[in-house]
XYZ file of C-alpha atoms in Angstrom:
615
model
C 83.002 41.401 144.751
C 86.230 43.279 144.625
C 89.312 41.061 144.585
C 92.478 42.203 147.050
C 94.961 39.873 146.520
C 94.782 37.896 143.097
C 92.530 37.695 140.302
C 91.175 34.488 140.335
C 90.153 34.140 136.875
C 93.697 35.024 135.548
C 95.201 32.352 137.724
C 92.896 29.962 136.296
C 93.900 31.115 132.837
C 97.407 30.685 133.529
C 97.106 27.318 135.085
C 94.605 25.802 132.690
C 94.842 27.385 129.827
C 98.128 28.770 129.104
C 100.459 25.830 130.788
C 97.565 23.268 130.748
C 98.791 22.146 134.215
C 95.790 19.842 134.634
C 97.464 17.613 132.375
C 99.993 16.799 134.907
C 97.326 14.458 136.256
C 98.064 12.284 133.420
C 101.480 11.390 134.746
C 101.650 8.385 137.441
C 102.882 10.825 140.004
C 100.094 12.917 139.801
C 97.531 10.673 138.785
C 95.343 11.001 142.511
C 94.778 14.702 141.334
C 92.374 16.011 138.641
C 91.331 19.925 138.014
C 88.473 19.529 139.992
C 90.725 18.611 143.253
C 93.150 21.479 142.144
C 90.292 24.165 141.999
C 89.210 22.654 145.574
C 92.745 23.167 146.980
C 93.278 26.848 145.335
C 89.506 27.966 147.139
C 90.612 26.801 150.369
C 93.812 28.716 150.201
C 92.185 31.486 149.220
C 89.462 31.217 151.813
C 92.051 30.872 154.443
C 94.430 33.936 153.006
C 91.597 36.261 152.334
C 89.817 35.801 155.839
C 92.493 34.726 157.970
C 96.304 35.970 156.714
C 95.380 39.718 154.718
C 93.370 40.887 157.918
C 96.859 40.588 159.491
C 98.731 42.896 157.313
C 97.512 45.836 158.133
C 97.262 45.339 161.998
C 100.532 43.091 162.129
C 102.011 47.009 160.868
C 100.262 49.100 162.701
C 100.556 47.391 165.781
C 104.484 48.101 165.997
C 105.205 44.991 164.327
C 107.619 42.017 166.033
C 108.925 43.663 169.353
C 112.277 41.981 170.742
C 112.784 42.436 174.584
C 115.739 41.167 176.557
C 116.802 38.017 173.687
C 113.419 36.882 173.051
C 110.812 37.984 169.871
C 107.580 38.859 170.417
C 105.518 38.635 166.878
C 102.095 40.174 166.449
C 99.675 38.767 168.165
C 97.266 38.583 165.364
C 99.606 36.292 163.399
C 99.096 33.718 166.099
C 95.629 32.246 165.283
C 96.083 31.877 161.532
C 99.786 30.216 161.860
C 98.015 27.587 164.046
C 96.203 26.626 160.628
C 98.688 27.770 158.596
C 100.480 24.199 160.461
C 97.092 22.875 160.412
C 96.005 22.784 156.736
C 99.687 21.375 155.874
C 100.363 24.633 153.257
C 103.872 24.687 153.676
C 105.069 21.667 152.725
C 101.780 20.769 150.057
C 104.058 20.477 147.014
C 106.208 17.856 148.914
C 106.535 13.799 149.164
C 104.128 12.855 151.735
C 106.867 10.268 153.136
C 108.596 13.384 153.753
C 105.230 15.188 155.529
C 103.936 16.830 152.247
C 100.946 15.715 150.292
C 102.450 15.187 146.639
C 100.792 18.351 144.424
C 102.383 19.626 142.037
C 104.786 22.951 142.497
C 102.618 24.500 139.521
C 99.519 24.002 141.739
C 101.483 25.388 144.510
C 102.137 28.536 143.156
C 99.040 29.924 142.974
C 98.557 28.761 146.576
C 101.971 30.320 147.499
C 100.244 33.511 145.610
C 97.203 33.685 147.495
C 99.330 33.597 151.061
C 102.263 35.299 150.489
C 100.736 37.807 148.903
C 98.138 38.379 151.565
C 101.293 39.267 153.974
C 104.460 37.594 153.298
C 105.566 39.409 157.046
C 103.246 36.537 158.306
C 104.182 33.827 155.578
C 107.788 33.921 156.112
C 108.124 32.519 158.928
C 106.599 29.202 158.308
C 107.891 29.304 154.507
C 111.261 30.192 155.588
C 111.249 26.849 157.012
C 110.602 25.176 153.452
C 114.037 26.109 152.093
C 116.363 24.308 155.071
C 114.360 20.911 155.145
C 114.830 20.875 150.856
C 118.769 20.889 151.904
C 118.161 18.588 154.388
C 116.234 16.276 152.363
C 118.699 16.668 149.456
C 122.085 16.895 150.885
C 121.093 15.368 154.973
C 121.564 11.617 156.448
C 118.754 9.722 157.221
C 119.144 10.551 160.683
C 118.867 14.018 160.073
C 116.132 13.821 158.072
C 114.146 11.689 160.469
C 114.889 14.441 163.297
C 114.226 17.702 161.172
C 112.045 16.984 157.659
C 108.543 16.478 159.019
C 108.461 19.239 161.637
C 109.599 22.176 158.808
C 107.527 21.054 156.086
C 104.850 21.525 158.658
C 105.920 24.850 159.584
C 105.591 23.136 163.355
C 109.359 24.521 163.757
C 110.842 27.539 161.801
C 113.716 27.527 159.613
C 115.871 30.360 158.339
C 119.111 31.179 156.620
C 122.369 31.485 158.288
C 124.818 33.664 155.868
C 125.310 36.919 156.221
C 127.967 38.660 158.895
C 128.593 42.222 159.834
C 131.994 41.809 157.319
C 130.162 39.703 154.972
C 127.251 40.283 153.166
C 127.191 38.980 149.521
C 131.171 38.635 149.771
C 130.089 35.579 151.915
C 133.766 33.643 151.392
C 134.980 36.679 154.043
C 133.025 35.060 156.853
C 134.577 34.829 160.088
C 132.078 31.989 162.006
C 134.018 29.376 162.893
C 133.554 25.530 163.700
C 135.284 23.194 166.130
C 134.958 19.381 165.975
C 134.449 17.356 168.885
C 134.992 14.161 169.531
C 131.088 12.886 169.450
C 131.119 14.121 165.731
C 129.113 17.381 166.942
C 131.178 20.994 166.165
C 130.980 23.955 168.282
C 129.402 26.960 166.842
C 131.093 30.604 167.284
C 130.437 33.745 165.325
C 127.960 36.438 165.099
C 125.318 36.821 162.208
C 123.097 39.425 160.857
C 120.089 39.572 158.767
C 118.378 36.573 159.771
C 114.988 36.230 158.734
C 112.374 34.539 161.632
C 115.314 33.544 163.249
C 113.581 34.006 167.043
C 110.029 34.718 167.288
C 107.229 33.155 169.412
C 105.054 30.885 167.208
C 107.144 28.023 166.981
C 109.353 25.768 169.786
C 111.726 25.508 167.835
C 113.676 27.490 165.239
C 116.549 25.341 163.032
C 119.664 27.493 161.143
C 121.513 26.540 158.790
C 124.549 28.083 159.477
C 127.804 28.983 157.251
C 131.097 28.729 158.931
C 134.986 27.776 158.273
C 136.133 24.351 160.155
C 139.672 25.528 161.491
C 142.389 25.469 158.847
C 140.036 25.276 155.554
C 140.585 26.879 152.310
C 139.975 30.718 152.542
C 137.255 32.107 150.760
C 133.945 30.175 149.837
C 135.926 26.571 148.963
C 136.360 26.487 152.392
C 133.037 27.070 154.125
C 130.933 24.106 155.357
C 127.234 23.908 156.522
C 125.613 22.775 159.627
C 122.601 22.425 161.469
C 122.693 24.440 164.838
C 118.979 23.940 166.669
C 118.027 26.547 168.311
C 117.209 24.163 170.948
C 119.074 20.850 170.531
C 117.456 18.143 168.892
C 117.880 14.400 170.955
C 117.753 11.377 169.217
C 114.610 10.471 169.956
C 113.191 13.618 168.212
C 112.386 15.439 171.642
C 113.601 18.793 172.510
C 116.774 18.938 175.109
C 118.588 22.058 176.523
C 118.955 26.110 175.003
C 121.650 25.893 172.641
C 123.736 29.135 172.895
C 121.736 31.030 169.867
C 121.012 34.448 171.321
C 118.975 36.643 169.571
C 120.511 39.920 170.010
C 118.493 42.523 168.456
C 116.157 43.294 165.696
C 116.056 45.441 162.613
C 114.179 48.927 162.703
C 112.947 48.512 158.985
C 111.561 50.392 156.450
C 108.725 47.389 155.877
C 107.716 43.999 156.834
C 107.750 45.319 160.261
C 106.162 42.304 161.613
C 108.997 39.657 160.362
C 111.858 39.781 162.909
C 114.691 40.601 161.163
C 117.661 39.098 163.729
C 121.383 39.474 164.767
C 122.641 35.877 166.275
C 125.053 35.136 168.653
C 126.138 31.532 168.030
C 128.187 29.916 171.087
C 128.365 33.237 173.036
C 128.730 30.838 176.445
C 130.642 28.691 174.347
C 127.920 25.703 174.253
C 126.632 26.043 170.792
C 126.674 22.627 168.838
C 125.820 21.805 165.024
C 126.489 18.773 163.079
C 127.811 19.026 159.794
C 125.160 19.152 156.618
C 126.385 17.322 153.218
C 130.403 17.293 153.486
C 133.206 19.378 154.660
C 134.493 22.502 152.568
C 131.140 22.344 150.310
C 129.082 24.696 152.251
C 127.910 26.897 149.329
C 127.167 23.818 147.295
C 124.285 22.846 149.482
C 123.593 26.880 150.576
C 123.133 27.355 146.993
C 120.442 25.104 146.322
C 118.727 27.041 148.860
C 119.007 30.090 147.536
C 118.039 29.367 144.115
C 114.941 28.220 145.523
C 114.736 31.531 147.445
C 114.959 33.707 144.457
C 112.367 32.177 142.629
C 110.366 32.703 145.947
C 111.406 36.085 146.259
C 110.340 36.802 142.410
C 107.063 35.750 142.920
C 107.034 37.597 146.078
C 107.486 40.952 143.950
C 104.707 39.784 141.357
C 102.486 38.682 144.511
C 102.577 42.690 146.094
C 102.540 44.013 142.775
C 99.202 41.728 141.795
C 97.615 43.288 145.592
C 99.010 46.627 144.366
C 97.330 46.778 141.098
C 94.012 45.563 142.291
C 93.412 47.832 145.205
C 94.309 50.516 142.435
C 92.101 49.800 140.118
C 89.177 49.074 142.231
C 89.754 52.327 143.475
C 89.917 53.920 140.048
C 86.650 52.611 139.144
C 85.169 54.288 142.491
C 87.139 57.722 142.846
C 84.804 60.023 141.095
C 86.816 63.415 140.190
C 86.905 65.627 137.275
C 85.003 65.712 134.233
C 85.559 63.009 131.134
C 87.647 65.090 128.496
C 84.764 64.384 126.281
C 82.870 66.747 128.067
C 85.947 69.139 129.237
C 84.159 72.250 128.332
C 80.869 71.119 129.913
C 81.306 72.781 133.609
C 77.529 71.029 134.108
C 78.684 67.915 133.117
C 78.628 65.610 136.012
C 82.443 64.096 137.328
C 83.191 60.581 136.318
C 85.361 57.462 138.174
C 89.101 58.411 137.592
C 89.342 55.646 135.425
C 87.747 57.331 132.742
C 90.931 59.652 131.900
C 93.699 58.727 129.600
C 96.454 59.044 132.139
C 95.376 56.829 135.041
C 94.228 54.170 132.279
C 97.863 54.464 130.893
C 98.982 53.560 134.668
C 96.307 51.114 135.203
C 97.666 49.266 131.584
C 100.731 49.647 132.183
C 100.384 47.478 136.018
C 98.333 45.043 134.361
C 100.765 44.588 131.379
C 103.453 43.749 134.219
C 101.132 41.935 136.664
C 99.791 39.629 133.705
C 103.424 39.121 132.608
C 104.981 38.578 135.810
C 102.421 35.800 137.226
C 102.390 33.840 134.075
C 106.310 33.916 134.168
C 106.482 32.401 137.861
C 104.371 29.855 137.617
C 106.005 28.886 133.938
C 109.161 28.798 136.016
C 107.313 26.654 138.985
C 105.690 24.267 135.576
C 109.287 23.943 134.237
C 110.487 22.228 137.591
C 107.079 19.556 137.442
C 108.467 18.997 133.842
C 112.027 18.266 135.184
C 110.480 15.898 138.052
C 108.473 13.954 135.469
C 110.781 13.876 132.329
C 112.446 10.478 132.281
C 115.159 11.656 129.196
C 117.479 13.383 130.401
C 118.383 15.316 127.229
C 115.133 16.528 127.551
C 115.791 17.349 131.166
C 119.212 19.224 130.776
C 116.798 21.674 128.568
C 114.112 22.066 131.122
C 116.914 23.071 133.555
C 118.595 25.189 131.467
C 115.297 27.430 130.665
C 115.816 27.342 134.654
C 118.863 28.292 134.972
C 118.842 31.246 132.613
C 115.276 32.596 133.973
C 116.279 32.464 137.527
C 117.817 35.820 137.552
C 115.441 37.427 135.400
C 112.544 36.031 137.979
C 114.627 37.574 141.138
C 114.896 40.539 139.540
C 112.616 41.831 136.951
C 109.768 41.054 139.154
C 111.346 42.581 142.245
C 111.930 45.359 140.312
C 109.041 46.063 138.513
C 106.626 45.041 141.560
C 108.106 47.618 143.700
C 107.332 49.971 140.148
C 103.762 48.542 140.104
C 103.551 49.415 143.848
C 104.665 53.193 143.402
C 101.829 53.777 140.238
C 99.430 52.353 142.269
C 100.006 54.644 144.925
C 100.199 57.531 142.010
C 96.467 56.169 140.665
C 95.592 57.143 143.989
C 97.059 60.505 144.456
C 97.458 62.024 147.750
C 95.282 59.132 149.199
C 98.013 56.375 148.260
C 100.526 58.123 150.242
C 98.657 57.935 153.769
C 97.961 54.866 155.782
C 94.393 55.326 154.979
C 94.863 52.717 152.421
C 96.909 50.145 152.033
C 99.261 50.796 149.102
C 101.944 52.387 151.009
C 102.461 49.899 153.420
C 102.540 47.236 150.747
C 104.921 49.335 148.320
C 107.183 49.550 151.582
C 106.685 45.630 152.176
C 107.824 45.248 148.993
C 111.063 47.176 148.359
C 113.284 44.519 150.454
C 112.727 42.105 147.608
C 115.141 43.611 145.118
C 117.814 43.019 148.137
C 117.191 39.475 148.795
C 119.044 36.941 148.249
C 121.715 38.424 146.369
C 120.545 41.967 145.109
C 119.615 42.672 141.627
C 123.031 43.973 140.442
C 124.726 40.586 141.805
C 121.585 38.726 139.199
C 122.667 40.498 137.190
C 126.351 39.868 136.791
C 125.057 36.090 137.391
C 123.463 36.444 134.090
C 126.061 38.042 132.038
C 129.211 36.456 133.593
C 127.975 32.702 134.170
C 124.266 31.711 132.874
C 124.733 33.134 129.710
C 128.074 31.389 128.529
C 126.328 28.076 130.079
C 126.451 24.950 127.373
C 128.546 27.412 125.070
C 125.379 29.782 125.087
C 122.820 26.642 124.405
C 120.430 27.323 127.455
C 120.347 30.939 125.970
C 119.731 30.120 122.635
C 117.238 27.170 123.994
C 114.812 30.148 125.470
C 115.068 32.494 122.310
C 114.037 29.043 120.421
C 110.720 28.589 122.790
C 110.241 32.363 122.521
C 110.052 31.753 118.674
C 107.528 28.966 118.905
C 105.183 31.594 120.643
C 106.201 34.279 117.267
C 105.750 31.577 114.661
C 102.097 31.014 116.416
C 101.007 34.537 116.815
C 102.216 35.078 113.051
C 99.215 32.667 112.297
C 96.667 35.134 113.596
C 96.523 38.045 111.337
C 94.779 39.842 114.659
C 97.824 39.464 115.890
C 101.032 39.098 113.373
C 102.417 42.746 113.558
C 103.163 42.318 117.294
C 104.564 39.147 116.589
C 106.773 40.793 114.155
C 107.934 43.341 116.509
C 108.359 41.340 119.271
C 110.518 39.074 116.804
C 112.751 42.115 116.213
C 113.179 42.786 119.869
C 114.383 38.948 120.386
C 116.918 39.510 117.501
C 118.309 42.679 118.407
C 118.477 40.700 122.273
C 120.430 37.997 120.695
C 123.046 40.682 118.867
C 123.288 42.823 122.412
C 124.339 39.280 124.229
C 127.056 38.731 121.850
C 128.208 42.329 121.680
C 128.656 42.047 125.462
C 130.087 38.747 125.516
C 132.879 40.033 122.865
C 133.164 43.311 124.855
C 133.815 41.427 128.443
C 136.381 38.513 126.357
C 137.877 41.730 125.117
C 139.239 42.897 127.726
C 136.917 45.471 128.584
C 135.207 43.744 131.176
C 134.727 46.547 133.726
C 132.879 47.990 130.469
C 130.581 45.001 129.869
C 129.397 44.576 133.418
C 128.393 48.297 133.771
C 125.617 47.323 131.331
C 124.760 44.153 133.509
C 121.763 45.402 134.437
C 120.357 47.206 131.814
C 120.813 43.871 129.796
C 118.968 41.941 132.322
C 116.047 44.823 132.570
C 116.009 44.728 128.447
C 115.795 40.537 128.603
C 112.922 40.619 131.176
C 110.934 43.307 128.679
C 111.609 40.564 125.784
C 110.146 37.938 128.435
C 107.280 39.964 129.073
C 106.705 40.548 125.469
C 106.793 36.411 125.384
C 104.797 35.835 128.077
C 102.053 38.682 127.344
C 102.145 37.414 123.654
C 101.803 33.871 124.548
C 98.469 34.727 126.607
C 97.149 36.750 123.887
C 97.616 33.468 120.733
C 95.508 31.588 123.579
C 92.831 34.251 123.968
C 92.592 35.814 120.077
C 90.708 32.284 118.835
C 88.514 31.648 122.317
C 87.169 35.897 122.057
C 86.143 35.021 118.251
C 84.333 32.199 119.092
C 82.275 34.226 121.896
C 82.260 37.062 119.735
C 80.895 35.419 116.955
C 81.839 38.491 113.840
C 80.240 41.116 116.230
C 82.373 44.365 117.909
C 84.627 43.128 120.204
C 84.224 45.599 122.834
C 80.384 46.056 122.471
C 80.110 42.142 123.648
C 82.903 42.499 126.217
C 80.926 45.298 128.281
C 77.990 42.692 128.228
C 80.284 39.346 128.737
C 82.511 38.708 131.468
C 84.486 35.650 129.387
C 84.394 37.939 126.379
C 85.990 40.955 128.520
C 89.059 38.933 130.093
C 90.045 37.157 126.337
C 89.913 40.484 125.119
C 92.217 42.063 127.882
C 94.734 39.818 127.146
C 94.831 40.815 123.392
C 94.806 44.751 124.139
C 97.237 44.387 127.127
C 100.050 42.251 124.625
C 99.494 45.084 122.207
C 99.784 47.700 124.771
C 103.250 46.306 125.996
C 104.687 45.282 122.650
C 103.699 48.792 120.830
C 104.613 50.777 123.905
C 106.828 49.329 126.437
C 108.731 47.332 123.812
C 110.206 50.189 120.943
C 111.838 51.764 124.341
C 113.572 48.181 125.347
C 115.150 48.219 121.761
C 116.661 51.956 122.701
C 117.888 50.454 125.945
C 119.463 48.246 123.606
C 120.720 49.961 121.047
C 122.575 52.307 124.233
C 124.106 48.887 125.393
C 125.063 48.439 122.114
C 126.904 51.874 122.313
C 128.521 50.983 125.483
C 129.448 53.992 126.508
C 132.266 53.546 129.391
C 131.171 56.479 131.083
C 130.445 54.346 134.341
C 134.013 52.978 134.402
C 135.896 56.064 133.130
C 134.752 59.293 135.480
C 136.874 59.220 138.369
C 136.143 58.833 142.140
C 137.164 62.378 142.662
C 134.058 63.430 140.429
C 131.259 61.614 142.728
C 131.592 64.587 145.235
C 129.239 63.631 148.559
């Protein structure tokens, strides 16, 4: 049976065999679980996101998506039976304490059940996952009172949650914000501003919606020192827990969009009427403090989101591919009897159909390694050990956002290529998912911002440690693969990549300390596309020294190949050998010109004046 969504056997691979994640069951926290309860809890999800969540993301589009009518959000009607169990079968909050309303698995686990959801329409997903982000702030940075009111009810998805930043002035320059808060005597503030952008933040499937909202207590600091966080209900909480009155949020329109038509996309008036009360989140003047460890979260969300539509992407192409019959094989070229074959057969939509997988492959093993590195941090009791773990984080945090953003919107536009004119129409569902997806790369700070994140902060963390720290664990992968003389060349060349990575990063570094910074962050994001390829290489490589001895073992000294078209096992161990060579030999010696142009740093970007961008 065709697979739409995720390939089951690859998550498996990546769970169990490449991060061994069932040996987090040998850890107190953890020790309820074993791998037979985790393969129990990754069939449900995808039981529930194959028959109740995809069948939404076609109609949830078609149908005109969320409709907004006089201040109030009408979502799809389709999304409303399967966000009754989405509340139901506790997904949201699965990876959380269960004091808290979650029930304890581990966020490696969840990632695969985050896959199988979001990826079967994250319109639908987001807005009970929304939700996720503003009770972790509230956990982390909230009173007890606070988190007895608000915890339970978003880790359940029962009430939404969203995001409360950006402003018609203020987008990523959020320290311009002009929201304002006034303190009353009760210890409440009043609420004024106006806010754009806002993710779920009025729809119909929940009672209650909660925002987080940015704003400047009158005479703070200017800029982002002095913005401070609160939680503004969108109907006011009492102290018992019940729902009282409307609290002056308006929604007052939604976005026309491009995709996700069926997430409301919201402008919010807060205190319009002048009755819009918040109480203050963590302390005064640290706003962004507690924001950020929202966001963080978010773009690691929002990576996988990109590897999640590029995984449905890639699937639907190359079950296609295997069914399209057109043209003759070029074997047989001359033959004008010769019967037509599946597309797959010819070189160029195999190239395409390599090339996804190569990124599809790399991509989901690199989220959930980012998900396994924050189990590691929750369990490691030495906190040398746990600085490490959190700086692997910290530098891969931008490369997640990004790369896989960037390249699953990539993955989504071959996949509508393998399908030719097809892919274009809404007969299938590439298009829709390829427009779904292109939002990512915005999110949460957009790719360019990641990418001056990396250059400008992550990389000169610890004096450059946390850097050096991942080229160290991509060596351990090298020094393995150089054991295997199957597979020692691309070790080799993926060794030379990491080096000449290494040199780039300190010819920027010395370009920016310079003086020529202007220079050095014009190649901001090339150097963050050229570090993803080298993670790819890592992560592709690292699948392929796990596969290489468990293919000779079912192979036994005969052809490869020949066993592979008879053996399922033997077919997937051997994919993951020819799709690290594919990437390394082909995608790889065009990273190290990327480099070598950085290296150049040509200030072309920075020199040709305004006058010569004519428009």
């Amino acid at each position: 049976m065709a697979q739409y969504i995720a390939d089951r056997r690859d998550i498996d691979f990546v769970l169990f065999e490449q991060l061994e994640a069932d040996k987090l069951c040998e850890h107190e926290k953890y020790a309820e679980f074993n791998k037979k309860t985790f393969d129990l809890l990754i069939n449900e999800a995808r039981n529930y996101a194959v028959k109740e969540v995809l069948p939404t993301l076609t109609e949830g589009d078609r149908a005109g998506g969320a409709i907004f009518d006089n201040g109030k959000v009408t979502v799809p009607e389709c999304y409303q039976k399967p966000y009754k169990l989405l509340v139901e079968g506790e997904w949201v909050g699965m990876t959380e304490d269960p004091e808290v309303g979650g029930q304890g698995f581990p966020l490696t686990i969840g990632q695969a059940v985050i896959e199988y959801i979001i990826g079967a329409n994250f319109a639908f997903a987001a807005y009970g996952y929304a939700g996720h982000g503003t009770a972790k702030m509230i956990e982390i940075f909230g009173t007890d009172k606070q988190k007895e009111l608000y915890l339970k009810k978003l880790y359940s998805a029962e009430w939404g949650g969203t995001m409360v930043l950006t402003e018609p002035e203020a987008g990523s320059d959020v320290g311009n914000l002009s929201t304002t808060a006034t303190p009353n005597d009760d210890g409440t503030y009043n609420i004024s501003g106006n806010k754009i952008f806002i993710t779920g933040a009025e729809q119909d499937l929940t009672p209650n919606v909660i925002h987080p909202v940015l704003a400047r207590i009158e005479g703070a600091p200017k800029g982002t020192k002095g913005i401070s966080l609160f939680i503004v209900p969108k109907i006011w909480v009492n102290d018992d827990g019940s729902l009282g009155e409307p609290n002056d949020v308006v929604c007052t329109g939604i976005e026309h969009k491009m995709g996700l038509k069926g997430s409301s996309t919201c402008s919010l008036t807060f205190g319009g009427q002048g009755k819009c009360k918040g109480v203050l989140l963590g302390e005064v003047n640290k706003g962004m403090q507690v924001m950020f460890h929202m966001m963080n979260e978010a773009r690691l969300l929002v990576g996988t989101i990109g590897a999640c539509n590029a995984s449905a992407a890639y699937l639907y192409a190359v079950n296609y591919a295997k069914e399209r019959i057109q043209g003759r094989d070029l074997d047989d070229m001359f033959n004008h009897d010769a019967a037509p074959v599946p597309i797959i057969k010819h070189p160029d939509v195999r190239r395409m159909l390599l090339w996804m997988k190569a990124h599809v492959d790399g991509m989901r093993s690199l989220c959930y390694y980012g998900a396994n590195m924050f189990d590691k941090i929750k369990l490691e009791t030495d906190e040398t050990q746990k600085e490490y773990y959190q700086g692997i984080i910290e530098i891969l945090t931008p490369i997640i956002k990004s790369y896989c953003t960037d390249r699953g919107f990539q993955v989504c536009g071959e996949a509508i290529q393998c399908y030719g004119g097809y892919g274009y129409t809404q007969e299938f569902p590439v298009e829709q998912i390829m427009r779904d997806s292109k939002i990512n790369s915005i999110y949460e700070g957009t790719n360019g911002i990641q990418a001056m994140d990396l250059l400008g902060r992550k990389m000169g963390m610890k004096k450059g440690a946390y850097f050096i720290n991942l080229l160290s664990e991509i060596g351990k992968i090298v020094a393995q693969a150089k054991q295997n003389p199957a597979l020692d060349q691309d070790a080799s060349k993926l060794e030379e990549a990491v080096t000449r990575l290494s040199e780039i990063a300190m010819h920027l570094g010395s370009t920016a300390a310079s003086g020529k910074i202007k220079e050095a962050f014009s190649f901001a994001t090339p150097f963050q596309e050229v570090m993803g390829d080298v993670v790819m290489g890592w992560m592709l490589l690292w699948r392929a020294v796990i596969a290489a001895p468990k293919l000779d073992k079912i192979v036994g000294g005969k052809d490869a190949a020949e066993v592979a078209a008879k053996n399922k096992e033997a077919a997937f161990y051997l994919s993951q050998l020819k799709t690290a060579e594919y990437f390394i030999n082909s995608i790889l010696p065009g990273t190290i010109g990327k480099m070598n142009a950085i290296g150049a740093t040509n200030d072309a970007v920075v020199s040709t004046p305004e006058a010569c961008f004519m428009g």
